[in-house]
Amino acid sequence: MIEGYVVELPDGLADAMQEVVDDEYESLMDEQMLLAEADGEMVSNRVASVTVAMADGSSRSVRLPAPVARLLFERFAPEEVHGIVSAIAQSIENPIDGPLCRKAGE
């Protein structure tokens, strides 16, 4: 059994406060994933996820195979992993047609 806490927040938090709460939640979830992976009894499904914000304001979980997640979290802080995965998700959501390198004004 996993012990933990339940935190309930009021509706209508200021945007800045909601962003702080969301960032801290993401950091805690990433840390929990690492702790769970380190516990052989808890590792039955080998997958991790990072929650990213989409352009329409919704959030999605990006599933990462455990070996990929482990490599990322061994080399980067949770905030950096979140930034990397968010950048990839945004690139998929807003693809660039044609070459990536272009002259200014094209």
mmCIF file of N, CA and C in Angstrom:
data_model
loop_
_atom_site.group_PDB
_atom_site.id
_atom_site.type_symbol
_atom_site.label_atom_id
_atom_site.label_comp_id
_atom_site.label_asym_id
_atom_site.label_seq_id
_atom_site.Cartn_x
_atom_site.Cartn_y
_atom_site.Cartn_z
ATOM 1 N N MET A 1 0.840 -1.178 0.000
ATOM 2 C CA MET A 1 0.000 0.000 0.000
ATOM 3 C C MET A 1 0.887 1.245 0.000
ATOM 4 N N ILE A 2 0.515 2.215 -0.799
ATOM 5 C CA ILE A 2 1.261 3.466 -0.886
ATOM 6 C C ILE A 2 0.584 4.490 0.007
ATOM 7 N N GLU A 3 1.375 5.102 0.874
ATOM 8 C CA GLU A 3 0.835 6.148 1.731
ATOM 9 C C GLU A 3 0.992 7.489 1.035
ATOM 10 N N GLY A 4 0.102 8.422 1.342
ATOM 11 C CA GLY A 4 0.200 9.742 0.736
ATOM 12 C C GLY A 4 -0.795 10.692 1.347
ATOM 13 N N TYR A 5 -0.942 11.802 0.707
ATOM 14 C CA TYR A 5 -1.839 12.851 1.162
ATOM 15 C C TYR A 5 -2.798 13.223 0.049
ATOM 16 N N VAL A 6 -3.962 13.722 0.428
ATOM 17 C CA VAL A 6 -4.914 14.278 -0.519
ATOM 18 C C VAL A 6 -4.990 15.770 -0.240
ATOM 19 N N VAL A 7 -4.773 16.554 -1.273
ATOM 20 C CA VAL A 7 -4.817 18.009 -1.139
ATOM 21 C C VAL A 7 -5.957 18.515 -2.003
ATOM 22 N N GLU A 8 -6.829 19.308 -1.418
ATOM 23 C CA GLU A 8 -7.954 19.876 -2.155
ATOM 24 C C GLU A 8 -7.769 21.385 -2.217
ATOM 25 N N LEU A 9 -7.876 21.927 -3.424
ATOM 26 C CA LEU A 9 -7.701 23.364 -3.628
ATOM 27 C C LEU A 9 -9.026 23.985 -4.051
ATOM 28 N N PRO A 10 -9.240 25.228 -3.700
ATOM 29 C CA PRO A 10 -10.482 25.887 -4.106
ATOM 30 C C PRO A 10 -10.497 26.143 -5.610
ATOM 31 N N ASP A 11 -11.692 26.184 -6.176
ATOM 32 C CA ASP A 11 -11.832 26.546 -7.584
ATOM 33 C C ASP A 11 -11.467 28.011 -7.760
ATOM 34 N N GLY A 12 -11.043 28.359 -8.953
ATOM 35 C CA GLY A 12 -10.803 29.758 -9.274
ATOM 36 C C GLY A 12 -9.506 30.328 -8.742
ATOM 37 N N LEU A 13 -8.468 29.495 -8.633
ATOM 38 C CA LEU A 13 -7.168 30.027 -8.225
ATOM 39 C C LEU A 13 -6.673 31.016 -9.281
ATOM 40 N N ALA A 14 -5.923 32.008 -8.846
ATOM 41 C CA ALA A 14 -5.313 32.938 -9.793
ATOM 42 C C ALA A 14 -4.416 32.138 -10.737
ATOM 43 N N ASP A 15 -4.318 32.578 -11.990
ATOM 44 C CA ASP A 15 -3.544 31.848 -12.991
ATOM 45 C C ASP A 15 -2.110 31.589 -12.540
ATOM 46 N N ALA A 16 -1.479 32.598 -11.943
ATOM 47 C CA ALA A 16 -0.093 32.437 -11.497
ATOM 48 C C ALA A 16 0.004 31.361 -10.417
ATOM 49 N N MET A 17 -0.935 31.359 -9.484
ATOM 50 C CA MET A 17 -0.930 30.356 -8.418
ATOM 51 C C MET A 17 -1.212 28.968 -8.988
ATOM 52 N N GLN A 18 -2.150 28.869 -9.933
ATOM 53 C CA GLN A 18 -2.460 27.582 -10.556
ATOM 54 C C GLN A 18 -1.235 27.037 -11.275
ATOM 55 N N GLU A 19 -0.494 27.898 -11.933
ATOM 56 C CA GLU A 19 0.715 27.467 -12.634
ATOM 57 C C GLU A 19 1.754 26.930 -11.648
ATOM 58 N N VAL A 20 1.915 27.603 -10.520
ATOM 59 C CA VAL A 20 2.852 27.141 -9.488
ATOM 60 C C VAL A 20 2.423 25.769 -8.967
ATOM 61 N N VAL A 21 1.131 25.616 -8.701
ATOM 62 C CA VAL A 21 0.607 24.337 -8.206
ATOM 63 C C VAL A 21 0.827 23.240 -9.252
ATOM 64 N N ASP A 22 0.517 23.537 -10.518
ATOM 65 C CA ASP A 22 0.694 22.550 -11.581
ATOM 66 C C ASP A 22 2.157 22.140 -11.732
ATOM 67 N N ASP A 23 3.060 23.106 -11.675
ATOM 68 C CA ASP A 23 4.490 22.805 -11.792
ATOM 69 C C ASP A 23 4.960 21.923 -10.639
ATOM 70 N N GLU A 24 4.520 22.246 -9.432
ATOM 71 C CA GLU A 24 4.918 21.451 -8.262
ATOM 72 C C GLU A 24 4.341 20.039 -8.352
ATOM 73 N N TYR A 25 3.087 19.930 -8.805
ATOM 74 C CA TYR A 25 2.456 18.623 -8.975
ATOM 75 C C TYR A 25 3.260 17.779 -9.959
ATOM 76 N N GLU A 26 3.621 18.387 -11.082
ATOM 77 C CA GLU A 26 4.383 17.661 -12.099
ATOM 78 C C GLU A 26 5.724 17.194 -11.534
ATOM 79 N N SER A 27 6.370 18.051 -10.783
ATOM 80 C CA SER A 27 7.650 17.701 -10.172
ATOM 81 C C SER A 27 7.486 16.535 -9.193
ATOM 82 N N LEU A 28 6.438 16.587 -8.369
ATOM 83 C CA LEU A 28 6.178 15.502 -7.415
ATOM 84 C C LEU A 28 5.866 14.188 -8.132
ATOM 85 N N MET A 29 5.106 14.267 -9.213
ATOM 86 C CA MET A 29 4.773 13.055 -9.961
ATOM 87 C C MET A 29 6.023 12.446 -10.592
ATOM 88 N N ASP A 30 6.898 13.294 -11.125
ATOM 89 C CA ASP A 30 8.142 12.796 -11.704
ATOM 90 C C ASP A 30 9.008 12.133 -10.636
ATOM 91 N N GLU A 31 9.100 12.766 -9.472
ATOM 92 C CA GLU A 31 9.882 12.204 -8.367
ATOM 93 C C GLU A 31 9.282 10.876 -7.905
ATOM 94 N N GLN A 32 7.960 10.811 -7.822
ATOM 95 C CA GLN A 32 7.284 9.581 -7.407
ATOM 96 C C GLN A 32 7.545 8.460 -8.406
ATOM 97 N N MET A 33 7.566 8.810 -9.685
ATOM 98 C CA MET A 33 7.842 7.813 -10.715
ATOM 99 C C MET A 33 9.229 7.213 -10.513
ATOM 100 N N LEU A 34 10.205 8.057 -10.220
ATOM 101 C CA LEU A 34 11.559 7.559 -9.993
ATOM 102 C C LEU A 34 11.620 6.654 -8.763
ATOM 103 N N LEU A 35 10.939 7.043 -7.692
ATOM 104 C CA LEU A 35 10.908 6.219 -6.484
ATOM 105 C C LEU A 35 10.226 4.881 -6.754
ATOM 106 N N ALA A 36 9.133 4.919 -7.497
ATOM 107 C CA ALA A 36 8.402 3.690 -7.807
ATOM 108 C C ALA A 36 9.250 2.764 -8.670
ATOM 109 N N GLU A 37 9.971 3.338 -9.636
ATOM 110 C CA GLU A 37 10.818 2.516 -10.493
ATOM 111 C C GLU A 37 11.934 1.839 -9.714
ATOM 112 N N ALA A 38 12.384 2.480 -8.660
ATOM 113 C CA ALA A 38 13.470 1.927 -7.855
ATOM 114 C C ALA A 38 12.997 0.766 -6.984
ATOM 115 N N ASP A 39 11.682 0.639 -6.789
ATOM 116 C CA ASP A 39 11.103 -0.418 -5.962
ATOM 117 C C ASP A 39 10.671 -1.569 -6.872
ATOM 118 N N GLY A 40 11.403 -2.681 -6.815
ATOM 119 C CA GLY A 40 11.120 -3.818 -7.681
ATOM 120 C C GLY A 40 9.706 -4.347 -7.565
ATOM 121 N N GLU A 41 9.094 -4.249 -6.377
ATOM 122 C CA GLU A 41 7.727 -4.740 -6.194
ATOM 123 C C GLU A 41 6.708 -3.864 -6.916
ATOM 124 N N MET A 42 7.037 -2.597 -7.107
ATOM 125 C CA MET A 42 6.080 -1.688 -7.740
ATOM 126 C C MET A 42 6.219 -1.666 -9.259
ATOM 127 N N VAL A 43 7.312 -2.179 -9.784
ATOM 128 C CA VAL A 43 7.560 -2.090 -11.217
ATOM 129 C C VAL A 43 6.972 -3.314 -11.902
ATOM 130 N N SER A 44 5.711 -3.223 -12.250
ATOM 131 C CA SER A 44 5.089 -4.293 -13.014
ATOM 132 C C SER A 44 4.795 -3.802 -14.421
ATOM 133 N N ASN A 45 4.426 -2.556 -14.545
ATOM 134 C CA ASN A 45 4.225 -1.941 -15.853
ATOM 135 C C ASN A 45 5.387 -0.999 -16.086
ATOM 136 N N ARG A 46 6.086 -1.202 -17.137
ATOM 137 C CA ARG A 46 7.276 -0.394 -17.391
ATOM 138 C C ARG A 46 6.937 0.759 -18.324
ATOM 139 N N VAL A 47 6.343 1.786 -17.740
ATOM 140 C CA VAL A 47 5.988 2.983 -18.498
ATOM 141 C C VAL A 47 5.948 4.157 -17.529
ATOM 142 N N ALA A 48 6.226 5.323 -18.033
ATOM 143 C CA ALA A 48 6.132 6.553 -17.243
ATOM 144 C C ALA A 48 5.390 7.568 -18.096
ATOM 145 N N SER A 49 4.938 8.629 -17.473
ATOM 146 C CA SER A 49 4.273 9.663 -18.261
ATOM 147 C C SER A 49 4.661 11.036 -17.742
ATOM 148 N N VAL A 50 4.602 11.987 -18.648
ATOM 149 C CA VAL A 50 4.818 13.392 -18.330
ATOM 150 C C VAL A 50 3.600 14.132 -18.856
ATOM 151 N N THR A 51 2.978 14.932 -18.019
ATOM 152 C CA THR A 51 1.797 15.686 -18.422
ATOM 153 C C THR A 51 2.221 16.993 -19.065
ATOM 154 N N VAL A 52 1.663 17.264 -20.250
ATOM 155 C CA VAL A 52 1.992 18.496 -20.967
ATOM 156 C C VAL A 52 0.720 19.279 -21.248
ATOM 157 N N ALA A 53 0.854 20.597 -21.325
ATOM 158 C CA ALA A 53 -0.267 21.478 -21.657
ATOM 159 C C ALA A 53 -0.307 21.656 -23.168
ATOM 160 N N MET A 54 -1.492 21.486 -23.739
ATOM 161 C CA MET A 54 -1.667 21.647 -25.178
ATOM 162 C C MET A 54 -2.096 23.085 -25.478
ATOM 163 N N ALA A 55 -2.049 23.455 -26.757
ATOM 164 C CA ALA A 55 -2.373 24.823 -27.165
ATOM 165 C C ALA A 55 -3.804 25.207 -26.798
ATOM 166 N N ASP A 56 -4.724 24.238 -26.789
ATOM 167 C CA ASP A 56 -6.121 24.547 -26.473
ATOM 168 C C ASP A 56 -6.383 24.623 -24.968
ATOM 169 N N GLY A 57 -5.319 24.474 -24.165
ATOM 170 C CA GLY A 57 -5.466 24.557 -22.716
ATOM 171 C C GLY A 57 -5.671 23.212 -22.036
ATOM 172 N N SER A 58 -5.919 22.177 -22.808
ATOM 173 C CA SER A 58 -6.086 20.848 -22.211
ATOM 174 C C SER A 58 -4.715 20.281 -21.855
ATOM 175 N N SER A 59 -4.721 19.237 -21.058
ATOM 176 C CA SER A 59 -3.456 18.584 -20.729
ATOM 177 C C SER A 59 -3.523 17.133 -21.183
ATOM 178 N N ARG A 60 -2.384 16.627 -21.553
ATOM 179 C CA ARG A 60 -2.274 15.249 -22.027
ATOM 180 C C ARG A 60 -1.085 14.593 -21.343
ATOM 181 N N SER A 61 -1.183 13.304 -21.141
ATOM 182 C CA SER A 61 -0.067 12.535 -20.606
ATOM 183 C C SER A 61 0.701 11.920 -21.767
ATOM 184 N N VAL A 62 1.991 12.190 -21.804
ATOM 185 C CA VAL A 62 2.867 11.602 -22.811
ATOM 186 C C VAL A 62 3.517 10.389 -22.166
ATOM 187 N N ARG A 63 3.229 9.224 -22.720
ATOM 188 C CA ARG A 63 3.761 7.982 -22.155
ATOM 189 C C ARG A 63 5.189 7.772 -22.636
ATOM 190 N N LEU A 64 6.053 7.425 -21.702
ATOM 191 C CA LEU A 64 7.456 7.153 -22.010
ATOM 192 C C LEU A 64 7.802 5.751 -21.521
ATOM 193 N N PRO A 65 8.432 4.937 -22.359
ATOM 194 C CA PRO A 65 8.898 3.644 -21.862
ATOM 195 C C PRO A 65 9.874 3.873 -20.707
ATOM 196 N N ALA A 66 9.855 3.002 -19.726
ATOM 197 C CA ALA A 66 10.692 3.175 -18.535
ATOM 198 C C ALA A 66 12.168 3.392 -18.858
ATOM 199 N N PRO A 67 12.756 2.649 -19.814
ATOM 200 C CA PRO A 67 14.180 2.899 -20.096
ATOM 201 C C PRO A 67 14.442 4.323 -20.603
ATOM 202 N N VAL A 68 13.521 4.856 -21.407
ATOM 203 C CA VAL A 68 13.669 6.227 -21.908
ATOM 204 C C VAL A 68 13.515 7.216 -20.759
ATOM 205 N N ALA A 69 12.497 7.017 -19.937
ATOM 206 C CA ALA A 69 12.278 7.908 -18.792
ATOM 207 C C ALA A 69 13.472 7.868 -17.853
ATOM 208 N N ARG A 70 13.997 6.686 -17.612
ATOM 209 C CA ARG A 70 15.142 6.553 -16.712
ATOM 210 C C ARG A 70 16.342 7.330 -17.258
ATOM 211 N N LEU A 71 16.613 7.195 -18.558
ATOM 212 C CA LEU A 71 17.721 7.941 -19.164
ATOM 213 C C LEU A 71 17.524 9.445 -19.015
ATOM 214 N N LEU A 72 16.318 9.909 -19.288
ATOM 215 C CA LEU A 72 16.047 11.345 -19.174
ATOM 216 C C LEU A 72 16.238 11.836 -17.743
ATOM 217 N N PHE A 73 15.650 11.121 -16.788
ATOM 218 C CA PHE A 73 15.696 11.582 -15.401
ATOM 219 C C PHE A 73 17.071 11.390 -14.754
ATOM 220 N N GLU A 74 17.899 10.522 -15.329
ATOM 221 C CA GLU A 74 19.269 10.403 -14.833
ATOM 222 C C GLU A 74 20.114 11.594 -15.266
ATOM 223 N N ARG A 75 19.733 12.220 -16.377
ATOM 224 C CA ARG A 75 20.553 13.279 -16.951
ATOM 225 C C ARG A 75 19.983 14.682 -16.776
ATOM 226 N N PHE A 76 18.682 14.770 -16.527
ATOM 227 C CA PHE A 76 18.027 16.069 -16.439
ATOM 228 C C PHE A 76 17.180 16.164 -15.176
ATOM 229 N N ALA A 77 16.977 17.390 -14.708
ATOM 230 C CA ALA A 77 16.059 17.643 -13.596
ATOM 231 C C ALA A 77 14.630 17.420 -14.094
ATOM 232 N N PRO A 78 13.685 17.109 -13.199
ATOM 233 C CA PRO A 78 12.297 16.901 -13.633
ATOM 234 C C PRO A 78 11.742 18.063 -14.458
ATOM 235 N N GLU A 79 12.083 19.303 -14.087
ATOM 236 C CA GLU A 79 11.585 20.457 -14.841
ATOM 237 C C GLU A 79 12.140 20.451 -16.264
ATOM 238 N N GLU A 80 13.394 20.013 -16.415
ATOM 239 C CA GLU A 80 14.005 19.955 -17.739
ATOM 240 C C GLU A 80 13.364 18.857 -18.584
ATOM 241 N N VAL A 81 13.087 17.704 -17.978
ATOM 242 C CA VAL A 81 12.408 16.625 -18.703
ATOM 243 C C VAL A 81 11.041 17.108 -19.159
ATOM 244 N N HIS A 82 10.329 17.778 -18.265
ATOM 245 C CA HIS A 82 9.015 18.316 -18.620
ATOM 246 C C HIS A 82 9.147 19.280 -19.798
ATOM 247 N N GLY A 83 10.160 20.139 -19.784
ATOM 248 C CA GLY A 83 10.383 21.082 -20.879
ATOM 249 C C GLY A 83 10.679 20.384 -22.194
ATOM 250 N N ILE A 84 11.498 19.341 -22.145
ATOM 251 C CA ILE A 84 11.836 18.586 -23.352
ATOM 252 C C ILE A 84 10.590 17.921 -23.931
ATOM 253 N N VAL A 85 9.848 17.219 -23.089
ATOM 254 C CA VAL A 85 8.652 16.511 -23.556
ATOM 255 C C VAL A 85 7.605 17.509 -24.045
ATOM 256 N N SER A 86 7.459 18.642 -23.366
ATOM 257 C CA SER A 86 6.508 19.677 -23.793
ATOM 258 C C SER A 86 6.889 20.229 -25.158
ATOM 259 N N ALA A 87 8.182 20.461 -25.386
ATOM 260 C CA ALA A 87 8.638 20.976 -26.680
ATOM 261 C C ALA A 87 8.332 19.986 -27.797
ATOM 262 N N ILE A 88 8.528 18.701 -27.531
ATOM 263 C CA ILE A 88 8.218 17.679 -28.531
ATOM 264 C C ILE A 88 6.718 17.651 -28.811
ATOM 265 N N ALA A 89 5.901 17.691 -27.757
ATOM 266 C CA ALA A 89 4.442 17.669 -27.930
ATOM 267 C C ALA A 89 3.969 18.889 -28.711
ATOM 268 N N GLN A 90 4.525 20.063 -28.418
ATOM 269 C CA GLN A 90 4.134 21.281 -29.134
ATOM 270 C C GLN A 90 4.555 21.208 -30.596
ATOM 271 N N SER A 91 5.704 20.613 -30.860
ATOM 272 C CA SER A 91 6.158 20.460 -32.234
ATOM 273 C C SER A 91 5.235 19.526 -33.014
ATOM 274 N N ILE A 92 4.768 18.475 -32.368
ATOM 275 C CA ILE A 92 3.826 17.561 -33.020
ATOM 276 C C ILE A 92 2.493 18.259 -33.255
ATOM 277 N N GLU A 93 2.075 19.061 -32.284
ATOM 278 C CA GLU A 93 0.802 19.771 -32.397
ATOM 279 C C GLU A 93 0.858 20.861 -33.470
ATOM 280 N N ASN A 94 2.030 21.434 -33.699
ATOM 281 C CA ASN A 94 2.221 22.517 -34.671
ATOM 282 C C ASN A 94 3.382 22.166 -35.594
ATOM 283 N N PRO A 95 3.170 21.208 -36.504
ATOM 284 C CA PRO A 95 4.279 20.760 -37.349
ATOM 285 C C PRO A 95 4.754 21.861 -38.301
ATOM 286 N N ILE A 96 6.034 21.780 -38.657
ATOM 287 C CA ILE A 96 6.623 22.711 -39.616
ATOM 288 C C ILE A 96 6.741 21.975 -40.937
ATOM 289 N N ASP A 97 6.100 22.515 -41.974
ATOM 290 C CA ASP A 97 6.209 21.917 -43.300
ATOM 291 C C ASP A 97 7.466 22.443 -43.972
ATOM 292 N N GLY A 98 8.131 21.599 -44.693
ATOM 293 C CA GLY A 98 9.330 22.022 -45.404
ATOM 294 C C GLY A 98 10.564 21.921 -44.542
ATOM 295 N N PRO A 99 11.647 22.501 -45.034
ATOM 296 C CA PRO A 99 12.913 22.394 -44.300
ATOM 297 C C PRO A 99 12.879 23.156 -42.982
ATOM 298 N N LEU A 100 13.616 22.661 -42.017
ATOM 299 C CA LEU A 100 13.694 23.334 -40.722
ATOM 300 C C LEU A 100 14.550 24.589 -40.804
ATOM 301 N N CYS A 101 15.609 24.528 -41.598
ATOM 302 C CA CYS A 101 16.499 25.686 -41.739
ATOM 303 C C CYS A 101 16.028 26.524 -42.918
ATOM 304 N N ARG A 102 15.766 27.792 -42.674
ATOM 305 C CA ARG A 102 15.296 28.710 -43.720
ATOM 306 C C ARG A 102 15.973 30.048 -43.533
ATOM 307 N N LYS A 103 16.067 30.787 -44.609
ATOM 308 C CA LYS A 103 16.580 32.150 -44.520
ATOM 309 C C LYS A 103 15.511 33.015 -43.881
ATOM 310 N N ALA A 104 15.938 34.048 -43.178
ATOM 311 C CA ALA A 104 14.989 34.967 -42.538
ATOM 312 C C ALA A 104 14.028 35.514 -43.579
ATOM 313 N N GLY A 105 12.762 35.565 -43.234
ATOM 314 C CA GLY A 105 11.730 36.105 -44.121
ATOM 315 C C GLY A 105 11.070 35.065 -45.006
ATOM 316 N N GLU A 106 11.542 33.853 -45.001
ATOM 317 C CA GLU A 106 10.909 32.811 -45.833
ATOM 318 C C GLU A 106 9.813 32.118 -45.074
#
